[in-house]
XYZ file of N, CA and C in Angstrom:
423
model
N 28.612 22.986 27.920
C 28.566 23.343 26.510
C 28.806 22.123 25.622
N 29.623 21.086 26.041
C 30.489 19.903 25.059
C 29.260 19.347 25.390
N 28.755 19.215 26.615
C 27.202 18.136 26.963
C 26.017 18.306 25.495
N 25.816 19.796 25.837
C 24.808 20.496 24.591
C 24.817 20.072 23.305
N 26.215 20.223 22.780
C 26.062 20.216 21.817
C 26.975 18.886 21.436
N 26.975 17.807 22.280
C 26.797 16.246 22.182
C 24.946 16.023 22.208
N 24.416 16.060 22.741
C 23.167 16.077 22.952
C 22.355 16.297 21.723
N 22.898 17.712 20.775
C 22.470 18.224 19.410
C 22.527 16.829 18.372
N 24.061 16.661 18.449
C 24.224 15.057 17.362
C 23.605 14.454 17.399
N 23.379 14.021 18.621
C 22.318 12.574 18.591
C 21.007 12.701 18.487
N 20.344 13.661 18.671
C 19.540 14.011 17.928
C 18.908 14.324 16.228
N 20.251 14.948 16.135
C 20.624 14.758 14.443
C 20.530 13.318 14.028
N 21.385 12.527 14.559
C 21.709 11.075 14.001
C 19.659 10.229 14.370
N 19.211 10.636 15.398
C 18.309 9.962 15.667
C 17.394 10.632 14.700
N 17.083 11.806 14.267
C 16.198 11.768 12.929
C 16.617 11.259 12.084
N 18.000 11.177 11.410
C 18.471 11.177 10.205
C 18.223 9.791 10.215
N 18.532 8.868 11.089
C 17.744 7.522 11.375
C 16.164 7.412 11.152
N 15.360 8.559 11.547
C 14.516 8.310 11.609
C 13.800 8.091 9.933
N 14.058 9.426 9.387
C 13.896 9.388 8.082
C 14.200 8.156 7.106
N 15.762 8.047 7.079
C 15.855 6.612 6.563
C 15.078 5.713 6.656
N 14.169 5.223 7.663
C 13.405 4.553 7.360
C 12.383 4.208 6.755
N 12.192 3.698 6.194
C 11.032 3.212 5.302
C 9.460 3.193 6.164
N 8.613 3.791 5.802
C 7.579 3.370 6.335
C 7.118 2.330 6.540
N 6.058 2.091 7.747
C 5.608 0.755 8.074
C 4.279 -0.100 6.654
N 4.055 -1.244 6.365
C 3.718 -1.422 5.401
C 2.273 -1.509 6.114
N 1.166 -1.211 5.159
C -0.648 -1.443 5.972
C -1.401 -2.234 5.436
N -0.935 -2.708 3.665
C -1.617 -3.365 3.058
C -0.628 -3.900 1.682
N -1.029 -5.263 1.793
C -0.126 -5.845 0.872
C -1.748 -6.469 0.315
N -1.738 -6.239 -1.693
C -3.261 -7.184 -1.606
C -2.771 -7.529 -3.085
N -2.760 -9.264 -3.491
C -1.794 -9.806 -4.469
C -3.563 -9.403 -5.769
N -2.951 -9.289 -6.820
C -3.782 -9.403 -8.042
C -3.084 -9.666 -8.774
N -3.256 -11.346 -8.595
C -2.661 -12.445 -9.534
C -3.429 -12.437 -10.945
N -3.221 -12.906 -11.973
C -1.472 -13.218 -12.148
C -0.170 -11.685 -12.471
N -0.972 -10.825 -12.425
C -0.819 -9.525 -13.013
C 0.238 -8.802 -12.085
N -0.183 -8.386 -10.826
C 0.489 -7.583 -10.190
C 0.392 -7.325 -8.573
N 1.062 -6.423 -7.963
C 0.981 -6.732 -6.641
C 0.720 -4.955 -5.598
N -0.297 -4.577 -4.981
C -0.432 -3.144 -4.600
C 0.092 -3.448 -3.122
N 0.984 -2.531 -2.887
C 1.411 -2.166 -1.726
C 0.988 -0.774 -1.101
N 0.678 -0.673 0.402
C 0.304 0.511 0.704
C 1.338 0.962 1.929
N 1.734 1.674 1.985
C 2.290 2.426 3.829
C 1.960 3.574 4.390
N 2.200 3.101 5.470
C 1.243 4.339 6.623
C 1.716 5.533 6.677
N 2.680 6.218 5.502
C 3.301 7.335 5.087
C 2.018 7.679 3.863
N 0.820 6.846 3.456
C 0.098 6.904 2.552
C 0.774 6.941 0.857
N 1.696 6.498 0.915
C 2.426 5.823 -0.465
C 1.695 5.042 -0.737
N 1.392 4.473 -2.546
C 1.087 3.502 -2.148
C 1.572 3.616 -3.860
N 1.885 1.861 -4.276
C 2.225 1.700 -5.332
C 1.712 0.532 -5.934
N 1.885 -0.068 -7.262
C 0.777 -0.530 -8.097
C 2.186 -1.509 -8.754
N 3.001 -2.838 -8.328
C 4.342 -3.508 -9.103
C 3.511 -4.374 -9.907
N 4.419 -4.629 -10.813
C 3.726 -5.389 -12.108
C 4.773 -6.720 -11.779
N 3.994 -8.089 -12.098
C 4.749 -9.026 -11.767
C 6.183 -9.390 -12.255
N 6.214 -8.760 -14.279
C 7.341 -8.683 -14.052
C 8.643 -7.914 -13.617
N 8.038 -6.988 -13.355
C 9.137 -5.644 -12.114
C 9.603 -6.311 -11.351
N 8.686 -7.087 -10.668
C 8.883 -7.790 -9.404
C 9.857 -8.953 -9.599
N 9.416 -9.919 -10.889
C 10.132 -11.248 -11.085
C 11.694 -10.495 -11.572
N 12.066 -9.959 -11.802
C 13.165 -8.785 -12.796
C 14.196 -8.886 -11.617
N 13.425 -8.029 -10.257
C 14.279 -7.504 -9.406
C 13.853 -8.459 -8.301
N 13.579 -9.219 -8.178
C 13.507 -10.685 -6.974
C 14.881 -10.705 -6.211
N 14.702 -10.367 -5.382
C 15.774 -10.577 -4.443
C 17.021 -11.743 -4.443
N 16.384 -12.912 -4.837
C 16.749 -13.960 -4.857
C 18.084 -14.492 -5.927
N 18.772 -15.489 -5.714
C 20.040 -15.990 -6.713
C 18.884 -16.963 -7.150
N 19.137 -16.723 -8.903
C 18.370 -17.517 -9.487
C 19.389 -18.352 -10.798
N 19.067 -19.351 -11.000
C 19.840 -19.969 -11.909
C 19.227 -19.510 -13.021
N 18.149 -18.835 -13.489
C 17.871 -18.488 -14.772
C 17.793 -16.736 -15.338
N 19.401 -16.376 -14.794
C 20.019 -15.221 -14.949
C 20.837 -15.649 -16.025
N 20.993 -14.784 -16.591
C 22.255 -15.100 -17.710
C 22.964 -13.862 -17.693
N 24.467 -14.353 -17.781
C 25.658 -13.481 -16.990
C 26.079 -13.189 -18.698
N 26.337 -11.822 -18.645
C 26.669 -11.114 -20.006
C 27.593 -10.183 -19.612
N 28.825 -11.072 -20.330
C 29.593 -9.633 -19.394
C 29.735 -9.277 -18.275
N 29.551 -9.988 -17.774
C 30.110 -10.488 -16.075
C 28.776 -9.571 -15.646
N 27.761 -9.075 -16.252
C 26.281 -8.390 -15.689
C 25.531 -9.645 -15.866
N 24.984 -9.750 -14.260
C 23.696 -10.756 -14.656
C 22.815 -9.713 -15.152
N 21.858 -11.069 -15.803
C 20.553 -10.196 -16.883
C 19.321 -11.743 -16.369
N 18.307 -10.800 -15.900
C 17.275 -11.440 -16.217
C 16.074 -10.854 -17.811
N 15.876 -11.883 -18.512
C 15.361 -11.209 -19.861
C 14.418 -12.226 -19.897
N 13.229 -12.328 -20.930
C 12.479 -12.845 -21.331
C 10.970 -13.327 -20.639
N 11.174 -12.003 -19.343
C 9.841 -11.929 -18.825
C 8.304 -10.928 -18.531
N 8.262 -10.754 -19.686
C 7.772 -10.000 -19.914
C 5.927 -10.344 -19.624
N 5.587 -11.594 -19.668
C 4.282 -12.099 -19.387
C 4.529 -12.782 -18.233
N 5.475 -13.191 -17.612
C 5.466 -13.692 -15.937
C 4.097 -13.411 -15.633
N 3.562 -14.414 -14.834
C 2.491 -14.478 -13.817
C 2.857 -14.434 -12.262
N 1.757 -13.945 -11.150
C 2.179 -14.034 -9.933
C 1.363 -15.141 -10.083
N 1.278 -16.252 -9.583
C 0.487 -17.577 -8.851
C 0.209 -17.456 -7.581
N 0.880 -17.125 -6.479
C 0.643 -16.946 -4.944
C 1.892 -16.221 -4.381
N 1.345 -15.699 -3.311
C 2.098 -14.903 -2.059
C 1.615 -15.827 -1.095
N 2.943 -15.743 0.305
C 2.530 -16.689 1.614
C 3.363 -15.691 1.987
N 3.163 -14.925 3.233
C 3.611 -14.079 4.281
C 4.704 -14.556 5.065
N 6.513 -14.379 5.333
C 7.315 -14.504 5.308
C 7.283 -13.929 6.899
N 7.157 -14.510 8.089
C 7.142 -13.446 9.190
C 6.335 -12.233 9.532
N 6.903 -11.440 10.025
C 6.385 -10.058 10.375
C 7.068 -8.989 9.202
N 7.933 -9.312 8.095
C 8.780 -8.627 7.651
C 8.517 -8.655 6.055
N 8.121 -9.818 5.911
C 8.160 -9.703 4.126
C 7.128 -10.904 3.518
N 7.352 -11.347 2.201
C 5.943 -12.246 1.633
C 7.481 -12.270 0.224
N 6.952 -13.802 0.172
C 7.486 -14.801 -0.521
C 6.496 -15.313 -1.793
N 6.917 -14.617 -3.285
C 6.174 -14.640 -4.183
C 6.487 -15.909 -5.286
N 5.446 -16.455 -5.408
C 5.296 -17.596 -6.130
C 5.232 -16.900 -8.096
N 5.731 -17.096 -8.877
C 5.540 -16.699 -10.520
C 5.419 -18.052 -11.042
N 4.923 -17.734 -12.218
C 4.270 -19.120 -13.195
C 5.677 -19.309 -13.874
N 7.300 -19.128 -13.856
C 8.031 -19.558 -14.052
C 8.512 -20.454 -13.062
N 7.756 -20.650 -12.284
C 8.148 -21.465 -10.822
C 9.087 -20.578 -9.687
N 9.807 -19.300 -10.119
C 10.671 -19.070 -9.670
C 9.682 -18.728 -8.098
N 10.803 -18.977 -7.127
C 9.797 -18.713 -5.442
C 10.610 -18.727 -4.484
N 12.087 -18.333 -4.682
C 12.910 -18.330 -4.065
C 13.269 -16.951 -2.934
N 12.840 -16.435 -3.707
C 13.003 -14.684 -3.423
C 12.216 -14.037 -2.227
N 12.455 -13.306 -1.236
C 11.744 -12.516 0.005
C 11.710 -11.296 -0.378
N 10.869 -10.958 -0.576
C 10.181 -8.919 -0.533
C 10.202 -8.802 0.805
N 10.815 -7.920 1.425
C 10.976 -7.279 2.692
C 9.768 -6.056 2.852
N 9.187 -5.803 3.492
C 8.437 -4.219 3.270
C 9.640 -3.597 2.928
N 10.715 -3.460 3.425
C 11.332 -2.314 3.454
C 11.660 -2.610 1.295
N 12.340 -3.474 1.234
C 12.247 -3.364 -0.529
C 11.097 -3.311 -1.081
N 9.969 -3.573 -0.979
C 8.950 -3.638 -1.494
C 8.861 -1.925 -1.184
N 8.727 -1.432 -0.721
C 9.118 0.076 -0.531
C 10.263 0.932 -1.181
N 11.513 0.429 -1.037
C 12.321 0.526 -2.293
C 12.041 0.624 -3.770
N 11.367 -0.727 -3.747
C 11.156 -0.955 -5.392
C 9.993 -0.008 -5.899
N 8.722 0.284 -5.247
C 8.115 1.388 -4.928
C 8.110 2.697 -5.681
N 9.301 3.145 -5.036
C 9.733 4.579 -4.767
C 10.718 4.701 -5.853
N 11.141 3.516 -6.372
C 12.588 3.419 -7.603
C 11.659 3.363 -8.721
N 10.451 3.156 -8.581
C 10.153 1.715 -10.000
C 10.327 2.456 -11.208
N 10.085 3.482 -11.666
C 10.514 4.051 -12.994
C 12.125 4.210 -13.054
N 12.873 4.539 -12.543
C 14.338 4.409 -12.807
C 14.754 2.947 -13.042
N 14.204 1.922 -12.001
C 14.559 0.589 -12.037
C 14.392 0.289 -13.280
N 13.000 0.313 -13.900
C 12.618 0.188 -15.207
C 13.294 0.313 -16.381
N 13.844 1.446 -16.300
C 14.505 2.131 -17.469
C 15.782 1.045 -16.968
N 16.142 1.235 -16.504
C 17.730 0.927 -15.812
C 17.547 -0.515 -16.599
N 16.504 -1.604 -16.563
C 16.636 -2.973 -16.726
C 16.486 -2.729 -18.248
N 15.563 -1.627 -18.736
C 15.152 -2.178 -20.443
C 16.411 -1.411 -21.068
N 17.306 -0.568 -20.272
C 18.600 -0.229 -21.052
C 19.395 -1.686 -21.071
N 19.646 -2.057 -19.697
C 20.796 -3.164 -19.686
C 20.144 -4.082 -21.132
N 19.092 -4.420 -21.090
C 18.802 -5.470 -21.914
C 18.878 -5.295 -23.315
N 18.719 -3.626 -23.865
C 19.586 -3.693 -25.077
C 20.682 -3.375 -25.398
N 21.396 -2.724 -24.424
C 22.728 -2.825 -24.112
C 23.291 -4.304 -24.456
N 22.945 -5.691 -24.250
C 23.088 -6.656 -24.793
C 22.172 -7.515 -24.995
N 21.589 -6.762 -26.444
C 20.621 -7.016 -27.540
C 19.462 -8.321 -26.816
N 19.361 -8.128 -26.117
C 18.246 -9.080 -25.309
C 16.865 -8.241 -25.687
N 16.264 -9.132 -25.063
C 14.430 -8.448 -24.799
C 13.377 -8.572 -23.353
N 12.919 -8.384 -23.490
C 11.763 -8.917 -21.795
C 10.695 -9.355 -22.844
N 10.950 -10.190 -24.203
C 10.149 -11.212 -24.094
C 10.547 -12.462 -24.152
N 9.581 -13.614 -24.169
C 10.286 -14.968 -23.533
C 10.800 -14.657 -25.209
N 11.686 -16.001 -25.211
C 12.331 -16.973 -26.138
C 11.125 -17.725 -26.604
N 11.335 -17.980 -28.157
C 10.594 -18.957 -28.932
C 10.475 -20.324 -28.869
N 9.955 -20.938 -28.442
C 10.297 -22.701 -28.858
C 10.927 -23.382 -29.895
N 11.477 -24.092 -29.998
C 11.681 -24.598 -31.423
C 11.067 -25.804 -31.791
């Protein structure tokens, strides 16, 4: 009986694993400078705009500005993609016309970001007037 219903759990745990996972990715296809379509073999498929992408970059970037102990990325609102180069078996390393290229998209975040992107959205254009910022660049002087 204790065998059985040891046997039940791990079964439990091995879907509940299973689910968690993110689908496998089938098509990554860049449309520079604009944006980036991702597809997975769950038939998701989503449409990131470069600056979604440059916003939420994985990466520590020196051109965050800390407000209130919140980093903020602001003033990208026309970011360009310039190039993608394929990072392994796992992710792709995006080049933007701010130079920034530091950052790894994992499928599995690129799937994340995906499946979030309207909450993410909102979530970044609150923080940013939350402290009176914008997602457009800064003026020259």
């Amino acid at each position: 009986m204790a065998a059985a219903m040891g046997a039940a759990v791990v079964r439990r745990l091995h879907a509940a694993q299973a689910q968690a996972q993110p689908p496998r990715l089938t098509k990554l296809a860049l449309r520079a400078p604009k944006f980036v379509e991702v597809e997975f073999e769950d038939g998701s498929s989503f449409h990131l705009p470069a600056e979604f992408l440059r916003v939420y970059s994985p990466a520590a970037d020196s051109k965050i500005r800390s407000v209130a102990g919140e980093k903020v990325i602001f003033g990208r609102r026309h970011v360009g993609i310039m190039s993608a180069e394929s990072v392994g078996n796992y992710g792709v390393r995006i080049l933007f016309d701010d130079l920034h290229k530091t950052g790894i998209f994992t499928w599995d975040y690129l799937h994340h970001l995906g499946s979030n992107k309207f909450g993410l959205m909102r979530s970044y254009i609150t923080t940013l007037k939350k402290h009176g910022l914008t997602r457009d660049p800064q003026r020259r002087k």
